[in-house]
Coordinates of C-alpha atoms and ligand atoms in Angstrom, one line a residue:
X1 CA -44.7 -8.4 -40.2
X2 CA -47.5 -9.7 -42.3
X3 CA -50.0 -12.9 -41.9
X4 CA -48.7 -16.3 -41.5
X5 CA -45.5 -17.8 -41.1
X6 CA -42.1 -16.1 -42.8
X7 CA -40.7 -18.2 -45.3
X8 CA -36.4 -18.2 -44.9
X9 CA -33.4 -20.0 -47.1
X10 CA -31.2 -20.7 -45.2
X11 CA -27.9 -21.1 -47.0
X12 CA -25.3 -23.9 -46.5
X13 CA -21.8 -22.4 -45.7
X14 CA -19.5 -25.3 -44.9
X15 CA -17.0 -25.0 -42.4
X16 CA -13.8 -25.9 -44.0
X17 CA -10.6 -27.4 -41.8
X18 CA -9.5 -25.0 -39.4
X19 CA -6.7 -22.7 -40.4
X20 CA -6.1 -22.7 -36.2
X21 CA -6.2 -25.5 -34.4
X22 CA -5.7 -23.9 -31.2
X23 CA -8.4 -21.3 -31.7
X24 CA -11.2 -23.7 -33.5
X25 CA -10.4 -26.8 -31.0
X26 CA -14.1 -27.3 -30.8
X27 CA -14.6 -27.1 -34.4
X28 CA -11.2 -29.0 -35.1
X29 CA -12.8 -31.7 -33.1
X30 CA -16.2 -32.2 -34.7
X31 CA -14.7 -32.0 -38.1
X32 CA -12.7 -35.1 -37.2
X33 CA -15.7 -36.8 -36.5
X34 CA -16.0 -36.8 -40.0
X35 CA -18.9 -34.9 -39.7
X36 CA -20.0 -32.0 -42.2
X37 CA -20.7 -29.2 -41.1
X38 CA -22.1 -25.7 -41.9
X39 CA -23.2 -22.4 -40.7
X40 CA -26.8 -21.8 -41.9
X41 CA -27.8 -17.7 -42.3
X42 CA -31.6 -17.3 -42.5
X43 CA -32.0 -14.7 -45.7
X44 CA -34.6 -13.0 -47.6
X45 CA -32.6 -12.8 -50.5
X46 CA -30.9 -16.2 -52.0
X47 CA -30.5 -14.4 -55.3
X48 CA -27.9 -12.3 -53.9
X49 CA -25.5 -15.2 -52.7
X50 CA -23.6 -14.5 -55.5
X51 CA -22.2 -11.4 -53.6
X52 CA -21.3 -13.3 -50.5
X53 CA -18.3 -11.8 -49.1
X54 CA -18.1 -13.1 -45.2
X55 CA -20.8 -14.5 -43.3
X56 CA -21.6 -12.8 -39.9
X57 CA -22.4 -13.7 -36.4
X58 CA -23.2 -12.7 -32.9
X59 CA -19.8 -12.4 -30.8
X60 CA -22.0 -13.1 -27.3
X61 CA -24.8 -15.0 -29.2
X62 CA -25.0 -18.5 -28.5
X63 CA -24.9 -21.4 -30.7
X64 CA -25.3 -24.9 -30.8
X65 CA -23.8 -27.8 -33.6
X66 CA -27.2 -29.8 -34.2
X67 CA -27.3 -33.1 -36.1
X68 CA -29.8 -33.2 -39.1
X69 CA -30.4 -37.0 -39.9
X70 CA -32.4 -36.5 -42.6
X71 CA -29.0 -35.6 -44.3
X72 CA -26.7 -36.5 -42.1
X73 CA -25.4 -33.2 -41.2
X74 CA -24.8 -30.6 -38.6
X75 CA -26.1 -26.8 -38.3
X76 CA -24.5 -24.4 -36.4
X77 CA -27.7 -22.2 -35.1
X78 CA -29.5 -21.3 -32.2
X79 CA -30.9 -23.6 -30.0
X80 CA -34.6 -21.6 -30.7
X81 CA -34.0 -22.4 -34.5
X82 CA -33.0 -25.8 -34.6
X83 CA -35.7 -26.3 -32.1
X84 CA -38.6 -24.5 -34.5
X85 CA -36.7 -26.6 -37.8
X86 CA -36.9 -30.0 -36.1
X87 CA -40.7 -29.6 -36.4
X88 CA -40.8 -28.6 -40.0
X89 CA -40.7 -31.0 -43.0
X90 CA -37.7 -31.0 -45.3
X91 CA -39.5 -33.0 -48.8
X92 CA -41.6 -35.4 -49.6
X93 CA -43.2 -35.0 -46.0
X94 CA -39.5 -36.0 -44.3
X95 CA -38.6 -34.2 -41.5
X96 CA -35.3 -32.5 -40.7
X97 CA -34.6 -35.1 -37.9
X98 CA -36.6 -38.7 -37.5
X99 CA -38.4 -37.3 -34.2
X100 CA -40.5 -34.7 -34.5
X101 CA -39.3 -31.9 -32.4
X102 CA -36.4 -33.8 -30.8
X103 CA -32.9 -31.8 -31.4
X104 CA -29.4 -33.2 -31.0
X105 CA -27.0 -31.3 -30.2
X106 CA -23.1 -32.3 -30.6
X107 CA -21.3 -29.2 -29.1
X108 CA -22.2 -25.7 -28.1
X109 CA -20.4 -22.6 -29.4
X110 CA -20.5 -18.9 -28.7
X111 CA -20.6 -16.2 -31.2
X112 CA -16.8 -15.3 -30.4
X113 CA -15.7 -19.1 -31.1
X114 CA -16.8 -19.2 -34.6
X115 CA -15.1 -16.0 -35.3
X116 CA -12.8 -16.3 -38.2
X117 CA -13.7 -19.5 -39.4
X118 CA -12.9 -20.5 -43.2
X119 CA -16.3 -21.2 -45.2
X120 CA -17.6 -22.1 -48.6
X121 CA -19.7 -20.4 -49.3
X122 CA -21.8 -21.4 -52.0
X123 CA -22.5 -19.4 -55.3
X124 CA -19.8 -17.0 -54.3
X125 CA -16.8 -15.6 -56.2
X126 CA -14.5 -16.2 -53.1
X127 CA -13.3 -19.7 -52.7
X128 CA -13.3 -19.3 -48.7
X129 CA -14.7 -16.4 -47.0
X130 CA -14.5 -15.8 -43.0
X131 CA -17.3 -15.9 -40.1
X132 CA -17.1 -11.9 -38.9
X133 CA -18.6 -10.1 -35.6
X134 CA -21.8 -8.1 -36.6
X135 CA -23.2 -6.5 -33.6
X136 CA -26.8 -5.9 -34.1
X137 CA -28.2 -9.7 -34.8
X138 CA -30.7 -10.1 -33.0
X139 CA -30.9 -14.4 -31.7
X140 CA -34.5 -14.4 -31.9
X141 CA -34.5 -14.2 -35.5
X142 CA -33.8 -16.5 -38.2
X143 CA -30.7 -18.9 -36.8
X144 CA -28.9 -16.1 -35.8
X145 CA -26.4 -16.4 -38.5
X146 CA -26.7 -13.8 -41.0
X147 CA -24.8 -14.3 -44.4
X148 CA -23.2 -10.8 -45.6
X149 CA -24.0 -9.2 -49.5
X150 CA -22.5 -5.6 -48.8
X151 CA -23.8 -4.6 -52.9
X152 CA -27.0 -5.5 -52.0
X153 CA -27.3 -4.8 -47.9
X154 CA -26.6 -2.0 -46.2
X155 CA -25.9 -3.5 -42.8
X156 CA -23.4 -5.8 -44.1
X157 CA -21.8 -3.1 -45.9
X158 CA -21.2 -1.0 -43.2
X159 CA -19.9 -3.5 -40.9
X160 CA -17.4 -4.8 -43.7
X161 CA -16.4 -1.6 -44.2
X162 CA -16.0 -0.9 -40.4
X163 CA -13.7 -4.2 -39.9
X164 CA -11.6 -3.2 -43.1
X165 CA -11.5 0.4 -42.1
X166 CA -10.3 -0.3 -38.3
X167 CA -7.7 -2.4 -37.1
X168 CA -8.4 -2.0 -33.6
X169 CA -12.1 -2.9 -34.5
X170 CA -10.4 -6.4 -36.2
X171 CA -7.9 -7.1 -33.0
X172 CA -10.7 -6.8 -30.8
X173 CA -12.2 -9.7 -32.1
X174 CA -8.8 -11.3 -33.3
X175 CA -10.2 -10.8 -37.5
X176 CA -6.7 -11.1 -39.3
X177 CA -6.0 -8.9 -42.3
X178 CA -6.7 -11.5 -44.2
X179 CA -9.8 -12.0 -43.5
X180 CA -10.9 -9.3 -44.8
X181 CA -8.6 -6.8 -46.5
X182 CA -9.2 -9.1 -49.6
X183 CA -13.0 -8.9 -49.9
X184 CA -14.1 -6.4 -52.0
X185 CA -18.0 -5.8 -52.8
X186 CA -18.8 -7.8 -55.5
X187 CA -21.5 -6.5 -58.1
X188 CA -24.6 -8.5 -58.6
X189 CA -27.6 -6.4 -59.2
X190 CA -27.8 -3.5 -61.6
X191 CA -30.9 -0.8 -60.4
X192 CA -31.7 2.2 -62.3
X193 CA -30.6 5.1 -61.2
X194 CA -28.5 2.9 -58.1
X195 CA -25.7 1.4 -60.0
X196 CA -24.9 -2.0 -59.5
X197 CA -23.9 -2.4 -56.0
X198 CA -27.5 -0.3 -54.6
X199 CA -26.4 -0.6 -50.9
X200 CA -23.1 1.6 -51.7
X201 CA -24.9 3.7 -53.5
X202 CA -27.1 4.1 -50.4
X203 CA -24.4 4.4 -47.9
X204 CA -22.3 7.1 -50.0
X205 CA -25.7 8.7 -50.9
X206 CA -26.8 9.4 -47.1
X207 CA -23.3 9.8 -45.9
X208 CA -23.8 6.6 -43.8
X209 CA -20.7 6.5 -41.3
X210 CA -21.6 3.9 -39.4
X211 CA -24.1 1.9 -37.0
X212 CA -25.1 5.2 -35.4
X213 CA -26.8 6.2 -38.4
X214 CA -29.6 4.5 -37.6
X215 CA -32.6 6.3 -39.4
X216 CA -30.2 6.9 -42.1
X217 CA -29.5 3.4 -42.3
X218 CA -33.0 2.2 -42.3
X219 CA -34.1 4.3 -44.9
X220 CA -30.8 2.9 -47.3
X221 CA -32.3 -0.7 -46.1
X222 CA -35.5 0.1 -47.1
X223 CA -34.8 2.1 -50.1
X224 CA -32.5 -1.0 -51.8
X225 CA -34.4 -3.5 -50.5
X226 CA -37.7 -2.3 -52.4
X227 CA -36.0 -1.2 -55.6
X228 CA -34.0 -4.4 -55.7
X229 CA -37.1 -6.6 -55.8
X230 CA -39.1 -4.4 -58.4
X231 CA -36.1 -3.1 -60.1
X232 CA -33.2 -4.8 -60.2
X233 CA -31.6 -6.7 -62.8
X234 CA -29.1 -9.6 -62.3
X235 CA -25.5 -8.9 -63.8
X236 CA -23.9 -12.4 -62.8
X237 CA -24.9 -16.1 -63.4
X238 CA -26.4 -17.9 -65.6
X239 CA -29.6 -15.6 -65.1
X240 CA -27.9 -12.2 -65.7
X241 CA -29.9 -9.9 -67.9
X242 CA -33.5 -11.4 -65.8
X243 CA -35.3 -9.2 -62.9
X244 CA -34.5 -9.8 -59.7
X245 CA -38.2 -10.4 -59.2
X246 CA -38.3 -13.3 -61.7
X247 CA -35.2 -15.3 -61.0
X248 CA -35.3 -15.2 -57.4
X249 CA -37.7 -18.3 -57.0
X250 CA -35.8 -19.8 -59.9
X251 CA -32.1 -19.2 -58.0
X252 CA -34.0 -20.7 -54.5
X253 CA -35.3 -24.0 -56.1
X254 CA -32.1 -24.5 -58.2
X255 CA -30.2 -24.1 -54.4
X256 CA -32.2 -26.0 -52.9
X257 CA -32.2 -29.0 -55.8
X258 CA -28.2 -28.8 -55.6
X259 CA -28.1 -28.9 -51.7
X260 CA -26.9 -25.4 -51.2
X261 CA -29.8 -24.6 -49.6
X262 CA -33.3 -25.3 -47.6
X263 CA -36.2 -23.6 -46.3
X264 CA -37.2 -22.5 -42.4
X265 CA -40.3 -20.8 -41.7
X266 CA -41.1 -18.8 -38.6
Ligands
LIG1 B1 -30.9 -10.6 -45.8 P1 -36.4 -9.7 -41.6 CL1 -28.6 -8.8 -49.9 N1 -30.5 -10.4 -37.1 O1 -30.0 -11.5 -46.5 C1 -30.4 -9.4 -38.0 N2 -30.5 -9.6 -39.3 C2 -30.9 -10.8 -39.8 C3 -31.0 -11.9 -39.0 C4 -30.9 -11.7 -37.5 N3 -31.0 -12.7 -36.7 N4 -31.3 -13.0 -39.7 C5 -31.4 -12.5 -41.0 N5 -31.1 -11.2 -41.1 C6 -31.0 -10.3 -42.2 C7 -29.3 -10.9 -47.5 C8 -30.0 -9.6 -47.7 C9 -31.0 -9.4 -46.7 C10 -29.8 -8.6 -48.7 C11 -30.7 -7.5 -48.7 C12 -31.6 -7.3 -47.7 C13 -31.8 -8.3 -46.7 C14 -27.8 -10.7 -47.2 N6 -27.6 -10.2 -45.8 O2 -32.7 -8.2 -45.8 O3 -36.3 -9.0 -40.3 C15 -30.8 -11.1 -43.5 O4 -30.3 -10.3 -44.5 C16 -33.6 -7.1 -45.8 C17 -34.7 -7.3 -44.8 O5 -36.9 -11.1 -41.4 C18 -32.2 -11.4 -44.0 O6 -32.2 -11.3 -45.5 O7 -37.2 -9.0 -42.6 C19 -33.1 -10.3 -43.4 O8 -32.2 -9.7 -42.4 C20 -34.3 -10.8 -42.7 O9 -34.9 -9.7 -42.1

């Protein structure tokens, strides 16, 4: 942790209609309020939203469906999140919501409700991609939504891999085959000497089996995170061929201009 605040994007993943009615009733419901709504991951990284395969959340965390009238939307989030966004100023010295610090919140969700939602998620190569358990968010960071790269993040690779690898790891959380069975990583960012998917690479590398890897894991996190930033080069987009390190403040205003995207500092 350095000096200061930490600055986040949060990306916009928009919940689409539910695919189950009985399942999503919540959901089902505040979607026929005509409301829009979306799940907003805190990330480090909005150049790699190209690689979006799922997004992820807490199974026991606790969310909340919070109205944002500066543009008449709703973020799925934690309460502490909404809470610290609803005192930070969105442009031109607007805030998120007309009162300063004053959330609304339209309907409460756990983790395990927002499991196997369709999303769009934007910049993508999937049309729709699915909400999926990942057990080691922590809810006092970010919103507690995490959006998953598995090229480009080790953490998200491994879980993928885990739901795709084990169907009794899927029916314990009721993930259908479809969910994810048809995600496969998506290649986004060539670095020397690390291919173009660098959290693979890392994985294979260390012989990374699974969350019990934990030093191992750490060191693939740090190791791709670093040589991303200094090394990597973008191989999708209208920026392929740039660094990494060049086009990622480029790729967060452009989200940000086309409403993909916003910032949330903590
Ligand atoms: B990053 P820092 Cl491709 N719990 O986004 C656990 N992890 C969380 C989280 C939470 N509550 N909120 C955000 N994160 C993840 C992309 C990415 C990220 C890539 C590569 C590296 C990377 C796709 N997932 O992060 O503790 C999010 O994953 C490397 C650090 O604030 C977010 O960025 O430093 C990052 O951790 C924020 O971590």
């Amino acid at each position: 942790e350095g000096v200061g605040p930490q600055e986040y994007v949060l990306i916009k993943l928009r919940v689409l209609p539910v695919e189950d009615e009985k399942r999503h009733s919540k959901m089902a419901a505040l979607l026929e309020k005509g409301k829009v709504v979306y799940l907003v991951p805190a990330t480090l990284r909005p150049e790699t939203m190209y690689g979006q395969t799922n997004c992820f959340v807490l199974p026991t965390g606790e969310y909340g469906a919070y109205y944002i009238d500066a543009t008449d939307e709703v973020f799925i989030m934690s309460a502490r999140s909404a809470r610290g966004l609803s005192c930070q100023m969105f442009k031109n010295n607007d805030g998120y919501t007309k009162e300063f610090g004053k959330i609304e919140c339209l309907e409460t969700f756990s983790g395990e409700e927002l499991l196997g939602l369709p999303l769009k998620a934007p910049l993508a190569k999937y049309d729709k991609v699915y909400t999926l358990p990942l057990l080691t968010i922590s809810m006092s960071k970010g919103t507690g939504v995490v959006t998953s790269v598995p090229s480009d993040a080790p953490d998200d690779y491994v879980s993928l891999k885990a739901l795709q690898d084990k169907a009794d790891f899927r029916a314990k959380y009721n993930i259908t085959d479809e969910m994810v069975l048809p995600y496969e990583v998506v290649p986004i960012i060539s670095i020397e000497g690390y291919g173009d998917a660098s959290a693979v690479f890392m994985c294979e590398k260390l012989k990374i089996k699974s969350f019990n890897d934990k030093a191992k894991l750490q060191q693939a996190k740090d190791e791709t995170y670093l040589k991303g930033f200094t090394l990597g080069i973008m191989t999708v987009g209208p920026h392929s061929g740039k660094k990494v390190s060049e086009v990622k403040p480029i790729i967060k205003e452009e989200m940000i201009e086309a409403g993909q995207a916003c910032l949330y500092f903590e």
